PDB file of C-alpha atoms in Angstrom:
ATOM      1  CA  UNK Y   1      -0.565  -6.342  16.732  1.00  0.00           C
ATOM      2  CA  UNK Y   2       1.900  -6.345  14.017  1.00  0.00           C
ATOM      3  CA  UNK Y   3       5.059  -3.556  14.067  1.00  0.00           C
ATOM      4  CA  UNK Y   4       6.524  -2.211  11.206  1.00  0.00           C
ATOM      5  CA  UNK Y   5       8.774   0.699  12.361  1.00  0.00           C
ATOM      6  CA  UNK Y   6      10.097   3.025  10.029  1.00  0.00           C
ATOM      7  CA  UNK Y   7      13.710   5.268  11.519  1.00  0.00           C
ATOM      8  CA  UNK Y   8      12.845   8.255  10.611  1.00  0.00           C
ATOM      9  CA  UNK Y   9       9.489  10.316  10.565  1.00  0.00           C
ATOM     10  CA  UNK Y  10      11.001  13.074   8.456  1.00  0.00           C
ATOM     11  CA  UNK Y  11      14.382  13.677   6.851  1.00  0.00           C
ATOM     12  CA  UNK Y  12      15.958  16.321   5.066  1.00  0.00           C
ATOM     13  CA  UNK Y  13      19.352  15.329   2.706  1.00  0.00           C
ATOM     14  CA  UNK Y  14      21.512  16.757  -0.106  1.00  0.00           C
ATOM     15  CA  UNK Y  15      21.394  15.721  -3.731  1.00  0.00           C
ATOM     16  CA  UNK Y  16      24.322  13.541  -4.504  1.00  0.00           C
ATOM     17  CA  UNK Y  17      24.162  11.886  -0.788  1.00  0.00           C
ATOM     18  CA  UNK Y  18      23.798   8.679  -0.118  1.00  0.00           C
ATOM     19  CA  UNK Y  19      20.652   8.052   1.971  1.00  0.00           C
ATOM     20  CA  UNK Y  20      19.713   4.980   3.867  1.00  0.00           C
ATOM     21  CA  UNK Y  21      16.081   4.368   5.283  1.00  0.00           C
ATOM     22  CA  UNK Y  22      15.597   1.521   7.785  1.00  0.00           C
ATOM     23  CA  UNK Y  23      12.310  -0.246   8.591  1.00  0.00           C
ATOM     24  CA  UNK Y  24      12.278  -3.083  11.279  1.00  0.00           C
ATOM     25  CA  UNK Y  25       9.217  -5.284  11.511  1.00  0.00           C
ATOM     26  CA  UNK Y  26       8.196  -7.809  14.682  1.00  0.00           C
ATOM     27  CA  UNK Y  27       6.669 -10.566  13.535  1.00  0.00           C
ATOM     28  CA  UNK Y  28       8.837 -12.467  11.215  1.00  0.00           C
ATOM     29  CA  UNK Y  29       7.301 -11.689   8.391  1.00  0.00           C
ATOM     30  CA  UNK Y  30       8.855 -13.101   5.322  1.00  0.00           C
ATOM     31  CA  UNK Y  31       8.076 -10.627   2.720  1.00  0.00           C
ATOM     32  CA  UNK Y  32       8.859  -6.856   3.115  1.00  0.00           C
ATOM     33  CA  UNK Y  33       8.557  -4.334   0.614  1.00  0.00           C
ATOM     34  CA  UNK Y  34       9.335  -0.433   0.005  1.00  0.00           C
ATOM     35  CA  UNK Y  35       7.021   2.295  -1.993  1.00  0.00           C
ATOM     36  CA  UNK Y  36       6.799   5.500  -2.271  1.00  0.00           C
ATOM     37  CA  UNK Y  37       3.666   7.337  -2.053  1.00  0.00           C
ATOM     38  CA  UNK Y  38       3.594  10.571  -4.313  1.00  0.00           C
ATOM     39  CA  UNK Y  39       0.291  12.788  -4.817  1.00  0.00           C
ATOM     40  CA  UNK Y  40      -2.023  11.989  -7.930  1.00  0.00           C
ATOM     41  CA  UNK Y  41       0.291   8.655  -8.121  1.00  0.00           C
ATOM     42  CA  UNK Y  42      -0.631   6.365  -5.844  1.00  0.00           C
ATOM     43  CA  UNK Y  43       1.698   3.692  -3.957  1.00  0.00           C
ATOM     44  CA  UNK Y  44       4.599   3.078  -5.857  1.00  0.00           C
ATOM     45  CA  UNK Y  45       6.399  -0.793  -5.450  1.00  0.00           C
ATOM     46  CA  UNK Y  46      10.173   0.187  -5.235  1.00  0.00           C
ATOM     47  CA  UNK Y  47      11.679  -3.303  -4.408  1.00  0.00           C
ATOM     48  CA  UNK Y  48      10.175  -6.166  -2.306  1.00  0.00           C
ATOM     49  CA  UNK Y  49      11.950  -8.986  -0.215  1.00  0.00           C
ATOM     50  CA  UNK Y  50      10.859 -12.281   0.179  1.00  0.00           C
ATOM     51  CA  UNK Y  51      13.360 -13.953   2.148  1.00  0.00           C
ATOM     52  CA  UNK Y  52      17.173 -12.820   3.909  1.00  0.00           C
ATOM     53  CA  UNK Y  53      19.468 -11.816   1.194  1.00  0.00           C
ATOM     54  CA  UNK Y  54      16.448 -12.275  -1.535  1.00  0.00           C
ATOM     55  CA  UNK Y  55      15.576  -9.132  -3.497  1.00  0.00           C
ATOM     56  CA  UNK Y  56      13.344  -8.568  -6.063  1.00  0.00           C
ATOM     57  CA  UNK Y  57      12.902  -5.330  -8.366  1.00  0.00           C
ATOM     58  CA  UNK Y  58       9.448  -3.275  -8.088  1.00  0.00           C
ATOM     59  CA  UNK Y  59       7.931  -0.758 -10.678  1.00  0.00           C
ATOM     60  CA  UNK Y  60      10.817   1.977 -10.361  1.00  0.00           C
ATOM     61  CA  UNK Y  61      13.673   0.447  -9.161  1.00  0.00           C
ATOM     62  CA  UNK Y  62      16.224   2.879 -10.975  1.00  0.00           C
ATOM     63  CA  UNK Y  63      18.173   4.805  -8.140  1.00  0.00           C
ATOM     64  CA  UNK Y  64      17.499   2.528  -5.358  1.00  0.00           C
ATOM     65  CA  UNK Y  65      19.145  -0.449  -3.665  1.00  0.00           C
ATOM     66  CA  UNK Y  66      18.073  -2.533  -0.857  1.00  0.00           C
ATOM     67  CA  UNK Y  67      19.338  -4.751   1.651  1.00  0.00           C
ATOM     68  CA  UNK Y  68      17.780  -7.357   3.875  1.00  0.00           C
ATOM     69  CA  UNK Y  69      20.499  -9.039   6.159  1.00  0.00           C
ATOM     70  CA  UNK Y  70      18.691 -10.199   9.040  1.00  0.00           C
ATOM     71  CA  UNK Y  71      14.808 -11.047   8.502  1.00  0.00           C
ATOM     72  CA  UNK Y  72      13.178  -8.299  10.753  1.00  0.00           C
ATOM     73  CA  UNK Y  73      15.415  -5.818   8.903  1.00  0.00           C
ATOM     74  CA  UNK Y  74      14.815  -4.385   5.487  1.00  0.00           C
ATOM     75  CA  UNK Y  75      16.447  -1.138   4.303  1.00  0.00           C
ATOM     76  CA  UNK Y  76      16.039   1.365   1.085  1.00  0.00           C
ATOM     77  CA  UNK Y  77      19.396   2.790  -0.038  1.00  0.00           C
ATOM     78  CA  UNK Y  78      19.417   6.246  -2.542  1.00  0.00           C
ATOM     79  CA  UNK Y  79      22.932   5.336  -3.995  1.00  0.00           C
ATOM     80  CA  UNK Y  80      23.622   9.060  -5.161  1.00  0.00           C
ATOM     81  CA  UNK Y  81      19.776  11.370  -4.020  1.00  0.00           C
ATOM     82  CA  UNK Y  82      18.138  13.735  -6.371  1.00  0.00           C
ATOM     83  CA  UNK Y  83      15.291  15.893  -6.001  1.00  0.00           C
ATOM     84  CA  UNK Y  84      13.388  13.796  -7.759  1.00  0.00           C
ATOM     85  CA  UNK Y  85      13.541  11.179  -4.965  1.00  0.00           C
ATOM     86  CA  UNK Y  86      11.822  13.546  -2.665  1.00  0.00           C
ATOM     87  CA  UNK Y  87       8.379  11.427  -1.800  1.00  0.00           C
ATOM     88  CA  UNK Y  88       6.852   9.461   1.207  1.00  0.00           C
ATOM     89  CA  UNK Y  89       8.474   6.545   1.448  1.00  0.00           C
ATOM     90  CA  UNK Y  90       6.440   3.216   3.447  1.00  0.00           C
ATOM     91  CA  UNK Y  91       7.289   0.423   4.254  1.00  0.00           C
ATOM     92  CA  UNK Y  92       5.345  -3.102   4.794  1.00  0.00           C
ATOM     93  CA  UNK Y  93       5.824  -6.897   5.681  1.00  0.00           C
ATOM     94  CA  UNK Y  94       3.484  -9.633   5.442  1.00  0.00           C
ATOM     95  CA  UNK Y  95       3.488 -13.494   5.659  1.00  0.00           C
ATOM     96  CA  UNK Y  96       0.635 -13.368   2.567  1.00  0.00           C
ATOM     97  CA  UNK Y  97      -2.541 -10.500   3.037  1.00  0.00           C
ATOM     98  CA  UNK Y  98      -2.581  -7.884   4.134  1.00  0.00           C
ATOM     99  CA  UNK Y  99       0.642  -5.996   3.903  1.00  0.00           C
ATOM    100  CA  UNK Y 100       1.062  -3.960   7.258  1.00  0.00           C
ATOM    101  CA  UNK Y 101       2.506  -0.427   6.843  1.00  0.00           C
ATOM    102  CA  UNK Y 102       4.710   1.513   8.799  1.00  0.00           C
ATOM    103  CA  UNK Y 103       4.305   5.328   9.675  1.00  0.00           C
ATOM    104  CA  UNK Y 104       6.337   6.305   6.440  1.00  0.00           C
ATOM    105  CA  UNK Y 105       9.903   8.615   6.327  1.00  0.00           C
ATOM    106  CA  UNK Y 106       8.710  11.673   4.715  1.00  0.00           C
ATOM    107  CA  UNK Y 107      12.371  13.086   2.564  1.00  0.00           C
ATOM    108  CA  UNK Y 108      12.901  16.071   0.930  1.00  0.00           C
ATOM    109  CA  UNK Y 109      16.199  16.176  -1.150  1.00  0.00           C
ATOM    110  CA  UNK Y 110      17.221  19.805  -1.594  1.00  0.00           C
TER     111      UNK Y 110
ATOM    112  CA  UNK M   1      -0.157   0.909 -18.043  1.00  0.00           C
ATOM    113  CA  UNK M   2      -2.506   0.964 -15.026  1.00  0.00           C
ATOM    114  CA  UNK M   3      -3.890  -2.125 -14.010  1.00  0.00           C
ATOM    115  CA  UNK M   4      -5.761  -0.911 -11.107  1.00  0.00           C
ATOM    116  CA  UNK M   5      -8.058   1.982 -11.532  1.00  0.00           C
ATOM    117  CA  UNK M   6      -9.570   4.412  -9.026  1.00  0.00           C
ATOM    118  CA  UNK M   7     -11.298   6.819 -11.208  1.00  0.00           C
ATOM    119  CA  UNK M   8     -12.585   9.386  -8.600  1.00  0.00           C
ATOM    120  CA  UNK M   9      -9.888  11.625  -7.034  1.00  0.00           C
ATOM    121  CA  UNK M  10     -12.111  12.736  -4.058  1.00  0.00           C
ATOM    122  CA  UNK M  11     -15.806  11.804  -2.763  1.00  0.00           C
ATOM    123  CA  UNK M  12     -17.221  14.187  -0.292  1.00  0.00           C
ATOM    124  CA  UNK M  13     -20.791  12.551   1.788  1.00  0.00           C
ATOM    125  CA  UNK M  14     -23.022  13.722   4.496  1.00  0.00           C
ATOM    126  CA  UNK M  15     -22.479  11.869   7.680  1.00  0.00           C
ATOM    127  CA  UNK M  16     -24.609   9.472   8.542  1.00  0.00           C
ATOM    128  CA  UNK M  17     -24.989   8.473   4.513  1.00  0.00           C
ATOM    129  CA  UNK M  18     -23.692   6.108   2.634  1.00  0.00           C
ATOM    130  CA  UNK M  19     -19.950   6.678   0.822  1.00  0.00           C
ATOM    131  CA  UNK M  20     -19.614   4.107  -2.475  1.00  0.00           C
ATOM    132  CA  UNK M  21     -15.930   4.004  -3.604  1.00  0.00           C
ATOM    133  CA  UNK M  22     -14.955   2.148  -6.765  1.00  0.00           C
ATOM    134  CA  UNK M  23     -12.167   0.440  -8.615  1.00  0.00           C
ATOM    135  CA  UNK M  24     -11.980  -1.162 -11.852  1.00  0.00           C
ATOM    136  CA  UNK M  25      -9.090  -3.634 -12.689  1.00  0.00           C
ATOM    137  CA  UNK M  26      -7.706  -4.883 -15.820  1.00  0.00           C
ATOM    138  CA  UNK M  27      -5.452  -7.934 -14.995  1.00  0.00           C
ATOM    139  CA  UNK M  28      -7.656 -10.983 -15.136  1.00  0.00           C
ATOM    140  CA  UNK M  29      -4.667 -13.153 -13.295  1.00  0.00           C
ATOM    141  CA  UNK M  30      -5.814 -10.967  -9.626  1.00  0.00           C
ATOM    142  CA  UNK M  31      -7.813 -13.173  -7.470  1.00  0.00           C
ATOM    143  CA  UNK M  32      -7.561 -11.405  -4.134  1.00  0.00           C
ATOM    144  CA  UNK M  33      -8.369  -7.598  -3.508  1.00  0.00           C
ATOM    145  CA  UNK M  34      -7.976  -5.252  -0.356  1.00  0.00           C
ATOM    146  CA  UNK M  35      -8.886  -1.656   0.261  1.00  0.00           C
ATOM    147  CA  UNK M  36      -6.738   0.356   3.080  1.00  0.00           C
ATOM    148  CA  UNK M  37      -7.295   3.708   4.329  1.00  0.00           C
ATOM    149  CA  UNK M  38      -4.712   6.229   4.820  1.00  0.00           C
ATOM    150  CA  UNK M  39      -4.795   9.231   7.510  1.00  0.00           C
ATOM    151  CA  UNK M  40      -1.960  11.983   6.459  1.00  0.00           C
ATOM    152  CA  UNK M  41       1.417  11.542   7.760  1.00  0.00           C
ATOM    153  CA  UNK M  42       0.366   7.827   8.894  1.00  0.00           C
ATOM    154  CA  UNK M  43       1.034   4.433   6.350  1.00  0.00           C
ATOM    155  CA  UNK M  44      -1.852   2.767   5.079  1.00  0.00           C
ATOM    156  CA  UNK M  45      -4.347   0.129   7.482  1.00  0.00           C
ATOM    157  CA  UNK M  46      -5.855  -2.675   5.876  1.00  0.00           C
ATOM    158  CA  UNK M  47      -9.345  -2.423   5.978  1.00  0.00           C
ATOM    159  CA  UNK M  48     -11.615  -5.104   4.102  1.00  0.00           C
ATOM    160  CA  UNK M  49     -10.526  -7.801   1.713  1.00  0.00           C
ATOM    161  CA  UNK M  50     -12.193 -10.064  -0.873  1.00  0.00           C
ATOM    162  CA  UNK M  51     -11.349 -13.080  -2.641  1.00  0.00           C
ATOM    163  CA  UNK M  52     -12.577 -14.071  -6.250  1.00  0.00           C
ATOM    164  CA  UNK M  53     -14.871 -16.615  -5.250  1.00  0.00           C
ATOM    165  CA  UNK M  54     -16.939 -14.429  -3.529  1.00  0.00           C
ATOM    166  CA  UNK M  55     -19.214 -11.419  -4.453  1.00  0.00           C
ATOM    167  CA  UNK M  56     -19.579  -9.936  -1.104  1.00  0.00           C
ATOM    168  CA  UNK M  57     -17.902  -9.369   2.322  1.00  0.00           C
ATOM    169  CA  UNK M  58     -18.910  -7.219   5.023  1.00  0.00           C
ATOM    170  CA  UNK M  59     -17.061  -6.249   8.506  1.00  0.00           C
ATOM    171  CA  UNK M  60     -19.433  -3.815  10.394  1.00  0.00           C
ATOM    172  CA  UNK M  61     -20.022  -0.492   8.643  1.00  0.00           C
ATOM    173  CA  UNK M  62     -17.858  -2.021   5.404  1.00  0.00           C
ATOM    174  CA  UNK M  63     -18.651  -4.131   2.690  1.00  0.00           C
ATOM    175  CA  UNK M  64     -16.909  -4.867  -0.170  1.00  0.00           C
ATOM    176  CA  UNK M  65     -18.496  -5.939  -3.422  1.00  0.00           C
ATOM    177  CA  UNK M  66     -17.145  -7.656  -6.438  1.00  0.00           C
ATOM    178  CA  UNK M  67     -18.237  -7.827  -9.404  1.00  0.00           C
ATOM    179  CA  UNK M  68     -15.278 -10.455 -11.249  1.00  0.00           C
ATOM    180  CA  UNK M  69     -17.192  -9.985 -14.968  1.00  0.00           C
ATOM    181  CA  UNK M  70     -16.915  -6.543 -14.852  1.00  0.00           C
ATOM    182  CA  UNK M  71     -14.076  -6.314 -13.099  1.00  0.00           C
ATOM    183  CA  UNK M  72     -15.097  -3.791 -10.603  1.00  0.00           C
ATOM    184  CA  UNK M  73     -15.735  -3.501  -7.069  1.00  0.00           C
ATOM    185  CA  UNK M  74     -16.437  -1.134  -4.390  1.00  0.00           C
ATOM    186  CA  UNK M  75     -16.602  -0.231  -1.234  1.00  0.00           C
ATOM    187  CA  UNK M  76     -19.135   1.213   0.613  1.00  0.00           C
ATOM    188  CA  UNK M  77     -19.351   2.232   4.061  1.00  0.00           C
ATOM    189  CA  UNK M  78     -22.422   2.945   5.942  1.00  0.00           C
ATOM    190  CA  UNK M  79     -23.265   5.089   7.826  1.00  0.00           C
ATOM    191  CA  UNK M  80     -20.190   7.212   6.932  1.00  0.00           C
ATOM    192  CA  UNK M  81     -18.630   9.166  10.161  1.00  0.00           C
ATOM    193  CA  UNK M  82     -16.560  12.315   9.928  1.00  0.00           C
ATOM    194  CA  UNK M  83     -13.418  10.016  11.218  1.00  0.00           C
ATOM    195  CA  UNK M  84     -13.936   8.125   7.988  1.00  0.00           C
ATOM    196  CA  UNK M  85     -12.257  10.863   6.451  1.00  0.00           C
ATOM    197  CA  UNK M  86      -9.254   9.488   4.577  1.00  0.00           C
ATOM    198  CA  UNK M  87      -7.348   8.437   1.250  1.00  0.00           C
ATOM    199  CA  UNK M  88      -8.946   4.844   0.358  1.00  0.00           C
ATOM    200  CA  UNK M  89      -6.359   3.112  -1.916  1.00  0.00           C
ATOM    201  CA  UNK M  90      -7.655  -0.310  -3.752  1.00  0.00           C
ATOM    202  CA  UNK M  91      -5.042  -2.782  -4.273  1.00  0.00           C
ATOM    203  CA  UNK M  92      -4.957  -6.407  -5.656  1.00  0.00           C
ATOM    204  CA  UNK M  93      -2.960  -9.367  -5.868  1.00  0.00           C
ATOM    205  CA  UNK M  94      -2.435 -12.290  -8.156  1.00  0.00           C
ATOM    206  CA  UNK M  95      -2.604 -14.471  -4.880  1.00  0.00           C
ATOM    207  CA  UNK M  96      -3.011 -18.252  -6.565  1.00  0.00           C
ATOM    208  CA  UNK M  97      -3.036 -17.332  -9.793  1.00  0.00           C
ATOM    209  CA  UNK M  98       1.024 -18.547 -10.109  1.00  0.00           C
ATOM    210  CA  UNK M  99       2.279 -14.561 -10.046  1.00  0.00           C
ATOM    211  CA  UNK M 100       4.034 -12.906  -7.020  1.00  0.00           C
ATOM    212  CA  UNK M 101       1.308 -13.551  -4.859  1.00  0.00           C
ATOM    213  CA  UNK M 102       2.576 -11.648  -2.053  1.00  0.00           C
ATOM    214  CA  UNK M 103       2.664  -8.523  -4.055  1.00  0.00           C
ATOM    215  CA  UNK M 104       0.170  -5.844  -4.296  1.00  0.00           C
ATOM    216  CA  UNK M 105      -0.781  -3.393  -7.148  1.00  0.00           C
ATOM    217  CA  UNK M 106      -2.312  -0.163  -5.932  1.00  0.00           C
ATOM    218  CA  UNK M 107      -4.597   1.943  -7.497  1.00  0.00           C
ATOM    219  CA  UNK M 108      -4.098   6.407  -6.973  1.00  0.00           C
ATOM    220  CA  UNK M 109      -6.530   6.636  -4.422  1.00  0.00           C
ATOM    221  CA  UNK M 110     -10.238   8.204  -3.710  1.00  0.00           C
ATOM    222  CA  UNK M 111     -10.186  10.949  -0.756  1.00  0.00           C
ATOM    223  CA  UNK M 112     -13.145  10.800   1.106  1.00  0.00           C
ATOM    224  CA  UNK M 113     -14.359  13.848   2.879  1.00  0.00           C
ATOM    225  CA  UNK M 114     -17.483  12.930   5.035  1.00  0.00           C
ATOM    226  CA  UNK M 115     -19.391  16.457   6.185  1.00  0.00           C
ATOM    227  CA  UNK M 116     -20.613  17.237   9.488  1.00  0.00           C
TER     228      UNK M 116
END
């Protein structure tokens, strides 16, 4: 059975901090990617990874950074949070279809 | 612009009858479509997928149909059980169509209630 792990269940942070969310995944998975999951909008394609050090920009992008260092690894940066960043945030790897999901970091920015 | 639509917010059933969820798509370049279920406070599961060159696929109590010149397909799940409960989210992908074939496009989601 695939793994995607994501840090943090839930997790509370300050606007103006800088926030890092971690997902590891176990199966060598070329391609991860990050969304966020807000009510009435869907899922949400942040950024997406298709190889170490490769990085691609999603739908909404703007505020976010990633890194991908090591292939199991992928993590979603808020460079500077506002409460506008306050969502479900998932994250998924794949070799092609499906995506597999992790449990999702739930974040409220107050 | 949306290019995958799931028109109905929620669909509540009866258990034990059968729960039809749609999505409509606009981007002819998709070739490969999944629906995934989501339980609160848990990520998405892949449930059923279909490719373009078929019309039909079924996995137990799920089938998935396609219709490519309308570009519409549903899901429908029979008999529906009370754990069926769940956000079902339609996504598709542009899988040999020379896109980002890894990538998916999501529609908002149907929430299925099925009814004791």
């Amino acid at each position: 059975d695939v793994k995607v792990t994501q840090s943090s269940r839930y997790l509370v942070k300050r606007t103006g901090e800088k926030v890092f969310l971690e997902c590891v995944q176990d199966m060598d998975h070329e391609n991860m990617f990050w969304y966020r999951q807000d009510p009435g909008l869907g899922l949400r394609l942040i950024y997406f990874s298709y190889d170490v050090k490769m990085k691609e920009k999603g739908d909404i992008p703007e505020g976010y950074s990633v890194s991908r260092e090591k292939k199991e690894r992928f993590s979603l940066i808020l460079e500077s949070a506002s409460t506008n960043q306050t969502s479900m945030y998932l994250c998924a790897s794949s070799s092609y279809q499906p995506q597999h999901f992790g449990d999702g970091t739930r974040l409220s920015i107050l | 612009d949306q290019q995958v639509k799931q028109n109905s917010p929620s669909l509540s059933v009866q258990e034990g009858r059968i729960s039809i969820l749609n999505c409509d798509y606009t981007n002819s370049m998709f070739d490969y479509f999944l629906w995934y279920k989501k339980y609160p406070a848990e990520g998405p599961t892949f449930l059923i997928s279909i490719s373009s060159i078929k019309d039909k696929n079924e996995d137990g109590r799920f089938t998935v149909f396609l219709n490519k010149s309308a570009k519409h397909l549903s899901l429908h799940i029979v008999p529906s059980q009370p754990g069926d409960s769940a956000v079902y989210f339609c996504a598709a992908s542009a899988r040999f169509s020379g896109g980002s074939n890894y990538k998916l496009t999501f529609g908002k989601g149907t929430l299925l209630t099925v009814n004791p």
